[in-house]
Amino acid sequence: MKILPSRLRRHRFCRGLSLMEVTLAMVLTIIIATVAVGMIAQQVAFMSLMRAFSFLRDEAPVVNSHVVKLFSRAETYRIFASKEAGIAGVGAVNSQGKAAWMRFNNPDGTSEEAVVAFEGTGQNAALNYYYKDPVSGWGTSPNWTITSSVSNVTFSDSSGVLLITLTGPAGEELTYVATGE
């Protein structure tokens, strides 16, 4: 039998890692796993916040666009306690209104009327737009829904400027300021 030199024999039996190396590898693995779990938890928390405030992210810019276009085109407006009062033109209020009646002047000298009204409660709440057809008059259903992601809308003109306050589903509150031409 052949005997190996002493320096080769010693390395032949010590092929594993030392206790210190194994400990260091385990500690690094635990640190990396902890950081990864923390990052996942942070991502989940961020996504839940994004979902909770989706009204501000998705609906608010669209509502802003519609409000700016409607009220900048309106020659005059009045605030009413309800859609029905706005259509009838009776009982105008200065604050805490749920509807705004608008009159638009056309280039040919004629005028058109419309009502923006907050209607419903809970899941059925919506900010709707009603247009008065010159031939058939006011319709019973809205011509279009500006947004159905609101829990409350109030119109106010107590300061001489129209304030439209929208409350989102998570309680977030936006106030739009508009004036007629």
Short mmCIF file of C-alpha atoms in Angstrom, two decimals:
data_model
loop_
_atom_site.label_atom_id
_atom_site.label_comp_id
_atom_site.label_asym_id
_atom_site.label_seq_id
_atom_site.Cartn_x
_atom_site.Cartn_y
_atom_site.Cartn_z
CA MET A 1 0.00 0.00 0.00
CA LYS A 2 1.16 3.43 -0.86
CA ILE A 3 1.31 6.04 1.90
CA LEU A 4 0.63 9.64 1.02
CA PRO A 5 2.90 12.40 2.24
CA SER A 6 1.73 14.12 5.40
CA ARG A 7 0.76 17.40 3.76
CA LEU A 8 -1.61 15.61 1.33
CA ARG A 9 -3.10 13.39 4.02
CA ARG A 10 -4.08 16.34 6.14
CA HIS A 11 -6.09 18.03 3.35
CA ARG A 12 -7.70 14.79 2.34
CA PHE A 13 -9.63 14.57 5.60
CA CYS A 14 -10.47 18.33 5.92
CA ARG A 15 -12.68 18.84 2.92
CA GLY A 16 -15.66 20.60 4.67
CA LEU A 17 -16.11 24.16 5.86
CA SER A 18 -15.09 25.35 9.25
CA LEU A 19 -17.69 26.17 11.89
CA MET A 20 -16.96 29.88 11.46
CA GLU A 21 -17.55 29.75 7.70
CA VAL A 22 -20.85 27.87 8.11
CA THR A 23 -22.01 30.33 10.77
CA LEU A 24 -21.14 33.30 8.56
CA ALA A 25 -23.02 31.79 5.60
CA MET A 26 -26.10 31.12 7.74
CA VAL A 27 -26.08 34.65 9.19
CA LEU A 28 -25.81 36.18 5.70
CA THR A 29 -28.66 33.96 4.46
CA ILE A 30 -30.87 35.00 7.37
CA ILE A 31 -30.09 38.69 6.78
CA ILE A 32 -30.87 38.43 3.06
CA ALA A 33 -34.13 36.55 3.78
CA THR A 34 -35.17 39.15 6.38
CA VAL A 35 -34.51 42.01 3.96
CA ALA A 36 -36.48 40.22 1.21
CA VAL A 37 -39.47 39.63 3.53
CA GLY A 38 -39.34 43.29 4.62
CA MET A 39 -39.32 44.47 1.00
CA ILE A 40 -42.29 42.24 0.16
CA ALA A 41 -44.21 43.55 3.19
CA GLN A 42 -43.44 47.13 2.15
CA GLN A 43 -44.63 46.42 -1.40
CA VAL A 44 -47.89 44.90 -0.12
CA ALA A 45 -48.49 47.92 2.15
CA PHE A 46 -47.77 50.32 -0.72
CA MET A 47 -50.13 48.48 -3.07
CA SER A 48 -52.93 48.52 -0.48
CA LEU A 49 -52.46 52.30 -0.11
CA MET A 50 -52.55 52.70 -3.89
CA ARG A 51 -55.76 50.66 -4.02
CA ALA A 52 -57.34 52.61 -1.16
CA PHE A 53 -56.69 55.96 -2.84
CA SER A 54 -57.46 54.92 -6.40
CA PHE A 55 -60.12 57.66 -6.53
CA LEU A 56 -57.41 60.31 -6.31
CA ARG A 57 -55.26 58.54 -8.87
CA ASP A 58 -57.87 57.46 -11.42
CA GLU A 59 -61.12 59.42 -11.06
CA ALA A 60 -60.03 62.86 -9.84
CA PRO A 61 -58.19 63.89 -13.05
CA VAL A 62 -61.16 62.84 -15.20
CA VAL A 63 -63.65 64.68 -12.97
CA ASN A 64 -61.39 67.74 -13.07
CA SER A 65 -61.39 67.68 -16.87
CA HIS A 66 -65.20 67.48 -17.05
CA VAL A 67 -65.77 70.16 -14.41
CA VAL A 68 -63.36 72.57 -16.08
CA LYS A 69 -64.95 72.08 -19.51
CA LEU A 70 -68.53 72.36 -18.26
CA PHE A 71 -68.23 75.36 -15.98
CA SER A 72 -65.85 77.32 -18.19
CA ARG A 73 -68.40 77.06 -21.01
CA ALA A 74 -71.38 78.00 -18.81
CA GLU A 75 -72.66 81.54 -19.13
CA THR A 76 -74.36 81.35 -15.74
CA TYR A 77 -75.05 78.81 -13.02
CA ARG A 78 -77.24 78.41 -9.94
CA ILE A 79 -77.03 75.97 -7.06
CA PHE A 80 -80.03 73.94 -5.92
CA ALA A 81 -80.74 71.48 -3.11
CA SER A 82 -81.66 68.68 -5.55
CA LYS A 83 -81.80 67.75 -9.23
CA GLU A 84 -85.57 68.21 -9.24
CA ALA A 85 -85.27 71.74 -7.84
CA GLY A 86 -82.59 72.55 -10.41
CA ILE A 87 -84.74 71.33 -13.29
CA ALA A 88 -87.75 73.27 -11.97
CA GLY A 89 -85.60 76.33 -11.27
CA VAL A 90 -87.01 76.94 -7.78
CA GLY A 91 -85.34 77.14 -4.38
CA ALA A 92 -81.80 78.21 -5.26
CA VAL A 93 -79.31 77.98 -2.36
CA ASN A 94 -75.83 79.38 -1.76
CA SER A 95 -74.28 76.40 0.01
CA GLN A 96 -74.66 72.68 0.62
CA GLY A 97 -76.39 72.21 -2.73
CA LYS A 98 -76.56 68.83 -4.45
CA ALA A 99 -77.14 70.17 -7.98
CA ALA A 100 -75.87 72.96 -10.21
CA TRP A 101 -77.99 74.30 -13.07
CA MET A 102 -76.07 75.85 -15.99
CA ARG A 103 -77.00 77.85 -19.07
CA PHE A 104 -74.79 77.78 -22.15
CA ASN A 105 -75.04 80.43 -24.88
CA ASN A 106 -74.60 79.19 -28.44
CA PRO A 107 -72.98 81.22 -31.24
CA ASP A 108 -76.35 81.52 -33.04
CA GLY A 109 -77.90 83.33 -30.05
CA THR A 110 -79.82 80.37 -28.64
CA SER A 111 -79.13 78.90 -25.23
CA GLU A 112 -79.03 75.41 -23.74
CA GLU A 113 -79.52 74.22 -20.17
CA ALA A 114 -77.95 71.42 -18.17
CA VAL A 115 -77.89 70.19 -14.59
CA VAL A 116 -75.00 68.47 -12.82
CA ALA A 117 -76.43 66.63 -9.81
CA PHE A 118 -75.23 64.30 -7.09
CA GLU A 119 -77.75 61.51 -6.59
CA GLY A 120 -78.10 58.30 -4.64
CA THR A 121 -76.42 56.89 -1.58
CA GLY A 122 -73.88 54.16 -0.92
CA GLN A 123 -73.07 52.02 -3.96
CA ASN A 124 -75.64 53.89 -6.08
CA ALA A 125 -74.14 57.36 -5.53
CA ALA A 126 -73.09 59.20 -8.68
CA LEU A 127 -72.44 62.65 -10.07
CA ASN A 128 -74.67 62.83 -13.16
CA TYR A 129 -75.11 65.24 -16.06
CA TYR A 130 -78.58 66.04 -17.41
CA TYR A 131 -79.08 67.97 -20.64
CA LYS A 132 -82.31 69.73 -21.57
CA ASP A 133 -83.14 68.80 -25.14
CA PRO A 134 -84.69 71.79 -26.97
CA VAL A 135 -87.44 69.57 -28.40
CA SER A 136 -88.21 66.91 -25.78
CA GLY A 137 -87.13 68.75 -22.61
CA TRP A 138 -85.45 67.17 -19.59
CA GLY A 139 -84.86 63.43 -19.63
CA THR A 140 -85.54 61.16 -16.66
CA SER A 141 -82.19 59.38 -16.82
CA PRO A 142 -78.80 61.10 -16.93
CA ASN A 143 -77.19 61.79 -20.29
CA TRP A 144 -73.93 60.61 -18.78
CA THR A 145 -72.35 59.92 -15.42
CA ILE A 146 -69.35 62.09 -14.60
CA THR A 147 -68.26 59.73 -11.82
CA SER A 148 -69.81 56.96 -9.76
CA SER A 149 -66.88 56.71 -7.35
CA VAL A 150 -67.99 59.43 -4.94
CA SER A 151 -69.73 59.17 -1.60
CA ASN A 152 -70.81 62.83 -1.44
CA VAL A 153 -70.74 65.99 -3.57
CA THR A 154 -71.68 69.50 -2.47
CA PHE A 155 -71.91 72.72 -4.47
CA SER A 156 -71.34 76.06 -2.73
CA ASP A 157 -71.21 79.69 -3.84
CA SER A 158 -71.16 81.50 -0.51
CA SER A 159 -67.86 83.25 -1.34
CA GLY A 160 -68.82 84.37 -4.85
CA VAL A 161 -66.88 81.52 -6.46
CA LEU A 162 -68.34 78.11 -7.20
CA LEU A 163 -66.83 75.41 -4.98
CA ILE A 164 -67.52 71.78 -5.82
CA THR A 165 -66.46 69.44 -3.00
CA LEU A 166 -66.19 65.74 -3.81
CA THR A 167 -65.75 63.10 -1.12
CA GLY A 168 -64.20 59.86 -2.33
CA PRO A 169 -64.98 56.34 -1.14
CA ALA A 170 -62.06 56.33 1.33
CA GLY A 171 -63.03 59.73 2.79
CA GLU A 172 -60.60 61.74 0.68
CA GLU A 173 -61.93 65.21 -0.10
CA LEU A 174 -61.30 67.32 -3.20
CA THR A 175 -62.55 70.84 -3.80
CA TYR A 176 -62.79 72.19 -7.33
CA VAL A 177 -63.10 75.91 -7.90
CA ALA A 178 -64.97 77.09 -10.99
CA THR A 179 -66.35 80.32 -12.35
CA GLY A 180 -68.64 81.02 -15.26
CA GLU A 181 -67.44 83.27 -18.07
#
